[in-house]
Amino acid sequence: MSFFDDLAARIEATDSVVSVGLDPDPSRLPDFLDSELPRWAFNRRVIDATHEHAACYKPNAAFYEDADGWRALQETVAYAHGKGVPVLLDAKRGDIGNTARQYARLLDDDGLGVDAITVNPFMGRDTLEPYLSREEKGVVVLCRTSNSGGADFQNLEVGNGKRLYEYVAQRCEEWNEHGNVGLVVGATTPDELEAVRDLVDLPFLVPGVGAQGGDAEAAVEYGLADRDGTDVGLVNSSRGIIFAGEGADTESAYFGAVGQSAKRLKQRLNQYR
């Protein structure tokens, strides 16, 4: 069973393609968290509030790269798994040789034990091989990102009428020998999201629908790929969900708003499924 097989089962069980980004920015954490690991305490409450609506959790490694943060991330991954929810680590790794092999250990049980990871293809196929070879793990490759500067390089023409992001998509489909490859394609550029879907049948992780204001309908129409009769893909929201309770007077009100935000996004996306 690959990550995307497990994800298909999770999508069916929850009737949801929502990925909840667990990005606990310390400057935005509520004051009522009383814990030596406030990021973990925050994530646990977010998971409790959203797991019924989450197909996946996507922590971004940038918010955990210190000693306490790493402990918080380990606890978060274990707790999400305890709720039956897969975890995709947004790490955007991409390096050569022994360095790549060490990064890929994040997928192993003696590393973090996450189910999938985002990677950067800029340095070529050999840098992704340590991830691709783990057949049961998901490898989600940056293709057309949701940030405005993504066009600086990703939209460059590379020949045969193709832009770089289109070429990346086609190469990734060639690399999908084990059925464990997906693509990051943002909802902030719906025409390009459609262009990538016209080229490949890989599952997409579609960021940008929440705080970045991306196109939810396009995210569903072009972001999901058929996998044995189930539409598989993820539409991510991070800040739009986890900080939905800002301004609330109580802890219950705060995380009640978080849960409602995840539910609303699920319902909004399901209108188009």
CSV table of N, CA and C in Angstrom, one decimal, residues 11-148:
chain,number,residue,atom,x,y,z
A,11,ILE,N,-9.8,9.6,2.3
A,11,ILE,CA,-10.7,10.6,1.7
A,11,ILE,C,-12.2,10.0,1.6
A,12,GLU,N,-12.2,8.7,1.4
A,12,GLU,CA,-13.6,8.0,1.4
A,12,GLU,C,-14.2,8.0,2.8
A,13,ALA,N,-13.3,7.8,3.8
A,13,ALA,CA,-13.8,7.6,5.1
A,13,ALA,C,-14.4,9.0,5.7
A,14,THR,N,-13.7,10.1,5.3
A,14,THR,CA,-14.1,11.4,5.8
A,14,THR,C,-14.9,12.2,4.9
A,15,ASP,N,-15.0,11.7,3.6
A,15,ASP,CA,-15.7,12.5,2.6
A,15,ASP,C,-15.0,13.9,2.5
A,16,SER,N,-13.7,13.9,2.5
A,16,SER,CA,-13.0,15.2,2.5
A,16,SER,C,-11.7,15.1,1.8
A,17,VAL,N,-11.3,16.2,1.1
A,17,VAL,CA,-10.0,16.3,0.5
A,17,VAL,C,-9.2,17.4,1.2
A,18,VAL,N,-9.6,17.8,2.4
A,18,VAL,CA,-8.9,18.9,3.1
A,18,VAL,C,-7.6,18.4,3.7
A,19,SER,N,-6.6,19.2,3.4
A,19,SER,CA,-5.3,19.1,4.1
A,19,SER,C,-5.2,20.2,5.1
A,20,VAL,N,-5.0,20.0,6.3
A,20,VAL,CA,-4.8,21.0,7.3
A,20,VAL,C,-3.4,21.3,7.6
A,21,GLY,N,-2.9,22.5,7.3
A,21,GLY,CA,-1.5,22.8,7.5
A,21,GLY,C,-1.2,23.2,8.9
A,22,LEU,N,-0.4,22.4,9.6
A,22,LEU,CA,-0.1,22.6,11.0
A,22,LEU,C,1.2,23.5,11.1
A,23,ASP,N,1.0,24.8,11.0
A,23,ASP,CA,2.1,25.8,11.0
A,23,ASP,C,2.0,26.7,12.2
A,24,PRO,N,2.3,26.2,13.4
A,24,PRO,CA,2.1,26.9,14.6
A,24,PRO,C,3.1,28.0,14.9
A,25,ASP,N,2.9,29.1,14.2
A,25,ASP,CA,3.8,30.3,14.3
A,25,ASP,C,3.7,30.7,15.8
A,26,PRO,N,4.9,30.7,16.4
A,26,PRO,CA,4.9,31.0,17.9
A,26,PRO,C,4.4,32.4,18.2
A,27,SER,N,4.5,33.4,17.2
A,27,SER,CA,4.0,34.7,17.5
A,27,SER,C,2.5,34.8,17.4
A,28,ARG,N,1.8,33.8,17.0
A,28,ARG,CA,0.4,33.8,16.9
A,28,ARG,C,-0.3,32.8,17.8
A,29,LEU,N,0.4,32.1,18.6
A,29,LEU,CA,-0.2,31.1,19.4
A,29,LEU,C,-1.0,31.8,20.5
A,30,PRO,N,-2.2,31.3,20.9
A,30,PRO,CA,-3.0,32.0,21.9
A,30,PRO,C,-2.3,31.9,23.3
A,31,ASP,N,-2.6,32.9,24.1
A,31,ASP,CA,-2.0,33.1,25.4
A,31,ASP,C,-2.4,32.0,26.4
A,32,PHE,N,-3.5,31.3,26.2
A,32,PHE,CA,-4.0,30.4,27.2
A,32,PHE,C,-3.3,29.0,27.1
A,33,LEU,N,-2.4,28.8,26.2
A,33,LEU,CA,-1.6,27.5,26.2
A,33,LEU,C,-0.6,27.5,27.3
A,34,ASP,N,-0.8,26.5,28.2
A,34,ASP,CA,0.1,26.4,29.4
A,34,ASP,C,0.8,25.1,29.2
A,35,SER,N,2.0,25.1,28.6
A,35,SER,CA,2.7,23.9,28.3
A,35,SER,C,4.2,24.2,28.0
A,36,GLU,N,5.1,23.3,28.4
A,36,GLU,CA,6.5,23.5,28.0
A,36,GLU,C,6.7,23.3,26.5
A,37,LEU,N,5.7,22.7,25.8
A,37,LEU,CA,5.8,22.6,24.4
A,37,LEU,C,4.5,23.2,23.8
A,38,PRO,N,4.4,24.5,23.7
A,38,PRO,CA,3.2,25.2,23.3
A,38,PRO,C,2.8,24.8,21.9
A,39,ARG,N,3.8,24.6,21.0
A,39,ARG,CA,3.4,24.2,19.6
A,39,ARG,C,2.7,22.8,19.6
A,40,TRP,N,3.2,21.9,20.4
A,40,TRP,CA,2.5,20.6,20.5
A,40,TRP,C,1.1,20.7,21.2
A,41,ALA,N,1.0,21.5,22.2
A,41,ALA,CA,-0.3,21.7,22.9
A,41,ALA,C,-1.3,22.3,21.9
A,42,PHE,N,-0.8,23.3,21.1
A,42,PHE,CA,-1.7,23.9,20.1
A,42,PHE,C,-2.1,22.9,19.0
A,43,ASN,N,-1.1,22.1,18.5
A,43,ASN,CA,-1.4,21.2,17.4
A,43,ASN,C,-2.4,20.1,17.9
A,44,ARG,N,-2.2,19.7,19.2
A,44,ARG,CA,-3.1,18.6,19.7
A,44,ARG,C,-4.5,19.1,19.7
A,45,ARG,N,-4.8,20.3,20.1
A,45,ARG,CA,-6.1,20.9,20.1
A,45,ARG,C,-6.7,21.1,18.7
A,46,VAL,N,-5.8,21.5,17.8
A,46,VAL,CA,-6.2,21.6,16.4
A,46,VAL,C,-6.6,20.3,15.9
A,47,ILE,N,-5.8,19.3,16.1
A,47,ILE,CA,-6.2,17.9,15.6
A,47,ILE,C,-7.5,17.4,16.2
A,48,ASP,N,-7.7,17.7,17.5
A,48,ASP,CA,-8.9,17.3,18.2
A,48,ASP,C,-10.1,18.0,17.5
A,49,ALA,N,-9.9,19.2,17.1
A,49,ALA,CA,-11.0,20.0,16.5
A,49,ALA,C,-11.3,19.7,15.1
A,50,THR,N,-10.3,19.2,14.3
A,50,THR,CA,-10.4,19.1,12.9
A,50,THR,C,-10.3,17.7,12.3
A,51,HIS,N,-10.0,16.6,13.1
A,51,HIS,CA,-9.7,15.4,12.5
A,51,HIS,C,-10.8,14.7,11.8
A,52,GLU,N,-12.1,15.1,12.1
A,52,GLU,CA,-13.2,14.5,11.4
A,52,GLU,C,-13.3,15.0,10.0
A,53,HIS,N,-12.7,16.1,9.7
A,53,HIS,CA,-12.8,16.8,8.4
A,53,HIS,C,-11.5,16.8,7.7
A,54,ALA,N,-10.4,16.2,8.2
A,54,ALA,CA,-9.1,16.2,7.6
A,54,ALA,C,-8.7,14.9,6.9
A,55,ALA,N,-8.4,15.0,5.6
A,55,ALA,CA,-7.9,13.9,4.9
A,55,ALA,C,-6.4,13.7,5.3
A,56,CYS,N,-5.7,14.8,5.7
A,56,CYS,CA,-4.3,14.7,5.9
A,56,CYS,C,-3.9,15.9,6.7
A,57,TYR,N,-2.8,15.8,7.5
A,57,TYR,CA,-2.2,17.0,8.1
A,57,TYR,C,-0.9,17.3,7.4
A,58,LYS,N,-0.5,18.6,7.3
A,58,LYS,CA,0.7,19.0,6.6
A,58,LYS,C,1.5,20.0,7.5
A,59,PRO,N,2.3,19.5,8.4
A,59,PRO,CA,3.1,20.4,9.1
A,59,PRO,C,4.3,20.9,8.2
A,60,ASN,N,4.6,22.1,8.3
A,60,ASN,CA,5.7,22.7,7.6
A,60,ASN,C,6.9,22.7,8.5
A,61,ALA,N,8.0,22.1,8.1
A,61,ALA,CA,9.2,21.9,8.9
A,61,ALA,C,9.8,23.1,9.4
A,62,ALA,N,9.6,24.3,8.7
A,62,ALA,CA,10.1,25.5,9.2
A,62,ALA,C,9.7,26.0,10.6
A,63,PHE,N,8.5,25.5,11.0
A,63,PHE,CA,8.0,25.9,12.3
A,63,PHE,C,8.5,25.0,13.4
A,64,TYR,N,9.4,24.1,13.1
A,64,TYR,CA,9.8,23.1,14.1
A,64,TYR,C,11.3,22.9,14.2
A,65,GLU,N,12.1,23.7,13.5
A,65,GLU,CA,13.5,23.4,13.4
A,65,GLU,C,14.3,24.0,14.5
A,66,ASP,N,14.0,23.6,15.7
A,66,ASP,CA,14.7,23.8,16.9
A,66,ASP,C,14.4,22.6,17.9
A,67,ALA,N,15.1,22.5,19.0
A,67,ALA,CA,15.0,21.3,19.8
A,67,ALA,C,13.6,21.1,20.3
A,68,ASP,N,13.0,22.1,20.9
A,68,ASP,CA,11.6,22.0,21.4
A,68,ASP,C,10.6,21.8,20.2
A,69,GLY,N,10.9,22.4,19.1
A,69,GLY,CA,10.0,22.3,17.9
A,69,GLY,C,10.1,20.8,17.4
A,70,TRP,N,11.2,20.2,17.4
A,70,TRP,CA,11.3,18.9,16.9
A,70,TRP,C,10.6,17.9,17.8
A,71,ARG,N,10.6,18.1,19.1
A,71,ARG,CA,9.9,17.3,20.0
A,71,ARG,C,8.4,17.5,19.8
A,72,ALA,N,8.0,18.7,19.6
A,72,ALA,CA,6.6,19.0,19.3
A,72,ALA,C,6.1,18.4,18.0
A,73,LEU,N,7.0,18.3,17.0
A,73,LEU,CA,6.6,17.7,15.7
A,73,LEU,C,6.5,16.2,15.9
A,74,GLN,N,7.4,15.6,16.6
A,74,GLN,CA,7.3,14.1,16.9
A,74,GLN,C,6.0,13.8,17.6
A,75,GLU,N,5.6,14.6,18.6
A,75,GLU,CA,4.4,14.3,19.3
A,75,GLU,C,3.2,14.5,18.3
A,76,THR,N,3.3,15.5,17.5
A,76,THR,CA,2.2,15.8,16.6
A,76,THR,C,2.0,14.7,15.6
A,77,VAL,N,3.0,14.2,15.0
A,77,VAL,CA,2.9,13.1,14.0
A,77,VAL,C,2.3,11.9,14.7
A,78,ALA,N,2.8,11.5,15.9
A,78,ALA,CA,2.2,10.4,16.6
A,78,ALA,C,0.8,10.5,16.9
A,79,TYR,N,0.4,11.7,17.3
A,79,TYR,CA,-1.0,12.0,17.7
A,79,TYR,C,-1.9,11.9,16.5
A,80,ALA,N,-1.5,12.5,15.4
A,80,ALA,CA,-2.3,12.5,14.2
A,80,ALA,C,-2.5,11.0,13.7
A,81,HIS,N,-1.4,10.2,13.8
A,81,HIS,CA,-1.5,8.8,13.4
A,81,HIS,C,-2.5,8.1,14.3
A,82,GLY,N,-2.5,8.5,15.6
A,82,GLY,CA,-3.4,7.9,16.6
A,82,GLY,C,-4.9,8.2,16.2
A,83,LYS,N,-5.1,9.3,15.5
A,83,LYS,CA,-6.4,9.6,15.1
A,83,LYS,C,-6.7,9.0,13.7
A,84,GLY,N,-5.8,8.3,13.1
A,84,GLY,CA,-6.0,7.7,11.8
A,84,GLY,C,-5.8,8.6,10.7
A,85,VAL,N,-5.0,9.7,10.9
A,85,VAL,CA,-4.8,10.7,9.8
A,85,VAL,C,-3.4,10.7,9.3
A,86,PRO,N,-3.2,10.5,8.0
A,86,PRO,CA,-1.8,10.5,7.5
A,86,PRO,C,-1.2,11.9,7.6
A,87,VAL,N,0.2,11.9,7.6
A,87,VAL,CA,0.9,13.2,7.8
A,87,VAL,C,1.9,13.4,6.6
A,88,LEU,N,1.8,14.5,6.0
A,88,LEU,CA,2.7,14.9,4.9
A,88,LEU,C,3.6,16.0,5.4
A,89,LEU,N,4.9,15.8,5.5
A,89,LEU,CA,5.8,16.8,6.0
A,89,LEU,C,6.2,17.8,4.8
A,90,ASP,N,5.9,19.0,5.0
A,90,ASP,CA,6.2,20.0,4.0
A,90,ASP,C,7.6,20.5,4.3
A,91,ALA,N,8.6,19.9,3.7
A,91,ALA,CA,10.0,20.1,3.9
A,91,ALA,C,10.7,20.7,2.7
A,92,LYS,N,10.2,20.4,1.5
A,92,LYS,CA,10.8,20.9,0.3
A,92,LYS,C,12.3,20.5,0.2
A,93,ARG,N,12.6,19.3,0.5
A,93,ARG,CA,14.0,18.8,0.5
A,93,ARG,C,14.4,18.6,-1.0
A,94,GLY,N,15.8,18.7,-1.2
A,94,GLY,CA,16.3,18.4,-2.5
A,94,GLY,C,17.8,18.6,-2.5
A,95,ASP,N,18.6,17.5,-2.3
A,95,ASP,CA,20.0,17.6,-2.2
A,95,ASP,C,20.6,16.3,-2.8
A,96,ILE,N,21.9,16.2,-2.9
A,96,ILE,CA,22.6,15.1,-3.5
A,96,ILE,C,23.1,14.0,-2.5
A,97,GLY,N,23.3,12.8,-3.0
A,97,GLY,CA,24.0,11.8,-2.4
A,97,GLY,C,23.7,11.5,-1.0
A,98,ASN,N,24.7,11.5,-0.1
A,98,ASN,CA,24.5,11.1,1.3
A,98,ASN,C,23.6,12.0,2.0
A,99,THR,N,23.6,13.3,1.6
A,99,THR,CA,22.8,14.3,2.3
A,99,THR,C,21.3,14.0,2.0
A,100,ALA,N,21.0,13.6,0.8
A,100,ALA,CA,19.6,13.3,0.4
A,100,ALA,C,19.2,12.0,1.2
A,101,ARG,N,20.0,11.1,1.3
A,101,ARG,CA,19.7,9.8,2.0
A,101,ARG,C,19.4,10.1,3.5
A,102,GLN,N,20.1,11.1,4.1
A,102,GLN,CA,19.8,11.5,5.5
A,102,GLN,C,18.5,12.2,5.6
A,103,TYR,N,18.2,13.1,4.7
A,103,TYR,CA,16.9,13.8,4.7
A,103,TYR,C,15.8,12.8,4.6
A,104,ALA,N,16.0,11.8,3.7
A,104,ALA,CA,14.9,10.8,3.4
A,104,ALA,C,14.6,10.0,4.7
A,105,ARG,N,15.5,9.9,5.6
A,105,ARG,CA,15.2,9.2,6.9
A,105,ARG,C,14.1,9.7,7.7
A,106,LEU,N,13.7,11.0,7.4
A,106,LEU,CA,12.5,11.5,8.0
A,106,LEU,C,11.3,10.7,7.8
A,107,LEU,N,11.3,9.9,6.7
A,107,LEU,CA,10.1,9.1,6.4
A,107,LEU,C,10.1,7.8,7.2
A,108,ASP,N,11.3,7.4,7.7
A,108,ASP,CA,11.4,6.1,8.4
A,108,ASP,C,10.9,6.2,9.8
A,109,ASP,N,10.5,5.0,10.4
A,109,ASP,CA,10.0,5.0,11.7
A,109,ASP,C,11.0,5.5,12.8
A,110,ASP,N,12.3,5.3,12.5
A,110,ASP,CA,13.3,5.8,13.5
A,110,ASP,C,13.7,7.2,13.2
A,111,GLY,N,13.0,7.8,12.2
A,111,GLY,CA,13.2,9.3,11.9
A,111,GLY,C,11.9,10.0,12.5
A,112,LEU,N,11.1,10.5,11.7
A,112,LEU,CA,9.8,11.1,12.1
A,112,LEU,C,8.6,10.1,11.9
A,113,GLY,N,8.8,9.2,10.9
A,113,GLY,CA,7.8,8.3,10.5
A,113,GLY,C,6.6,9.0,9.8
A,114,VAL,N,6.9,10.1,9.1
A,114,VAL,CA,5.8,10.7,8.3
A,114,VAL,C,5.5,9.9,7.1
A,115,ASP,N,4.3,10.1,6.5
A,115,ASP,CA,3.8,9.3,5.5
A,115,ASP,C,4.2,9.8,4.1
A,116,ALA,N,4.5,11.1,4.0
A,116,ALA,CA,4.9,11.7,2.7
A,116,ALA,C,5.7,12.9,3.0
A,117,ILE,N,6.3,13.4,1.9
A,117,ILE,CA,7.2,14.6,2.1
A,117,ILE,C,7.2,15.4,0.8
A,118,THR,N,7.3,16.7,0.9
A,118,THR,CA,7.5,17.5,-0.3
A,118,THR,C,8.9,17.7,-0.6
A,119,VAL,N,9.3,17.6,-1.9
A,119,VAL,CA,10.6,17.7,-2.4
A,119,VAL,C,10.8,18.7,-3.5
A,120,ASN,N,12.0,19.1,-3.7
A,120,ASN,CA,12.4,20.1,-4.7
A,120,ASN,C,13.1,19.4,-5.9
A,121,PRO,N,12.7,19.4,-7.1
A,121,PRO,CA,13.3,18.7,-8.2
A,121,PRO,C,14.4,19.4,-8.9
A,122,PHE,N,14.8,20.6,-8.4
A,122,PHE,CA,15.7,21.4,-9.1
A,122,PHE,C,17.1,20.8,-9.5
A,123,MET,N,17.5,19.9,-8.6
A,123,MET,CA,18.8,19.2,-8.8
A,123,MET,C,18.8,17.9,-9.5
A,124,GLY,N,17.6,17.5,-9.9
A,124,GLY,CA,17.5,16.3,-10.7
A,124,GLY,C,17.0,15.0,-10.1
A,125,ARG,N,16.8,14.0,-10.9
A,125,ARG,CA,16.3,12.7,-10.5
A,125,ARG,C,17.1,12.1,-9.4
A,126,ASP,N,18.4,12.1,-9.4
A,126,ASP,CA,19.2,11.4,-8.4
A,126,ASP,C,19.0,11.9,-7.0
A,127,THR,N,18.6,13.2,-6.9
A,127,THR,CA,18.4,13.8,-5.6
A,127,THR,C,17.1,13.3,-5.0
A,128,LEU,N,16.2,12.8,-5.8
A,128,LEU,CA,14.9,12.3,-5.3
A,128,LEU,C,14.8,10.8,-5.1
A,129,GLU,N,15.8,10.1,-5.6
A,129,GLU,CA,15.8,8.7,-5.6
A,129,GLU,C,15.7,8.1,-4.2
A,130,PRO,N,16.3,8.7,-3.1
A,130,PRO,CA,16.1,8.1,-1.8
A,130,PRO,C,14.7,8.2,-1.3
A,131,TYR,N,13.9,9.1,-1.8
A,131,TYR,CA,12.5,9.2,-1.5
A,131,TYR,C,11.6,8.3,-2.4
A,132,LEU,N,11.9,8.3,-3.7
A,132,LEU,CA,11.1,7.5,-4.6
A,132,LEU,C,11.2,6.1,-4.3
A,133,SER,N,12.4,5.6,-3.8
A,133,SER,CA,12.6,4.2,-3.6
A,133,SER,C,11.8,3.7,-2.4
A,134,ARG,N,11.3,4.6,-1.6
A,134,ARG,CA,10.5,4.1,-0.4
A,134,ARG,C,9.0,4.0,-1.0
A,135,GLU,N,8.7,2.9,-1.5
A,135,GLU,CA,7.5,2.7,-2.3
A,135,GLU,C,6.2,3.1,-1.6
A,136,GLU,N,6.2,2.8,-0.3
A,136,GLU,CA,5.0,3.1,0.5
A,136,GLU,C,4.8,4.5,0.9
A,137,LYS,N,5.8,5.3,0.7
A,137,LYS,CA,5.8,6.7,1.1
A,137,LYS,C,5.5,7.7,-0.1
A,138,GLY,N,4.8,8.8,0.2
A,138,GLY,CA,4.4,9.7,-0.8
A,138,GLY,C,5.6,10.7,-1.0
A,139,VAL,N,5.8,11.0,-2.3
A,139,VAL,CA,6.8,12.0,-2.7
A,139,VAL,C,6.1,13.1,-3.5
A,140,VAL,N,5.9,14.3,-2.9
A,140,VAL,CA,5.1,15.3,-3.6
A,140,VAL,C,6.1,16.4,-4.0
A,141,VAL,N,6.2,16.5,-5.3
A,141,VAL,CA,7.2,17.3,-6.0
A,141,VAL,C,6.7,18.7,-6.3
A,142,LEU,N,7.5,19.7,-6.0
A,142,LEU,CA,7.2,21.1,-6.3
A,142,LEU,C,7.1,21.2,-7.8
A,143,CYS,N,6.0,21.8,-8.3
A,143,CYS,CA,5.8,21.9,-9.8
A,143,CYS,C,5.5,23.4,-10.1
A,144,ARG,N,4.3,23.8,-9.7
A,144,ARG,CA,3.9,25.2,-10.0
A,144,ARG,C,3.4,25.7,-8.6
A,145,THR,N,4.2,26.5,-7.9
A,145,THR,CA,3.9,26.9,-6.6
A,145,THR,C,2.9,28.1,-6.5
A,146,SER,N,2.3,28.3,-5.4
A,146,SER,CA,1.3,29.3,-5.2
A,146,SER,C,1.8,30.7,-5.0
A,147,ASN,N,3.1,30.9,-4.7
A,147,ASN,CA,3.6,32.2,-4.4
A,147,ASN,C,3.7,33.0,-5.7
A,148,SER,N,3.7,34.3,-5.6
A,148,SER,CA,3.8,35.2,-6.8
A,148,SER,C,5.1,35.1,-7.5
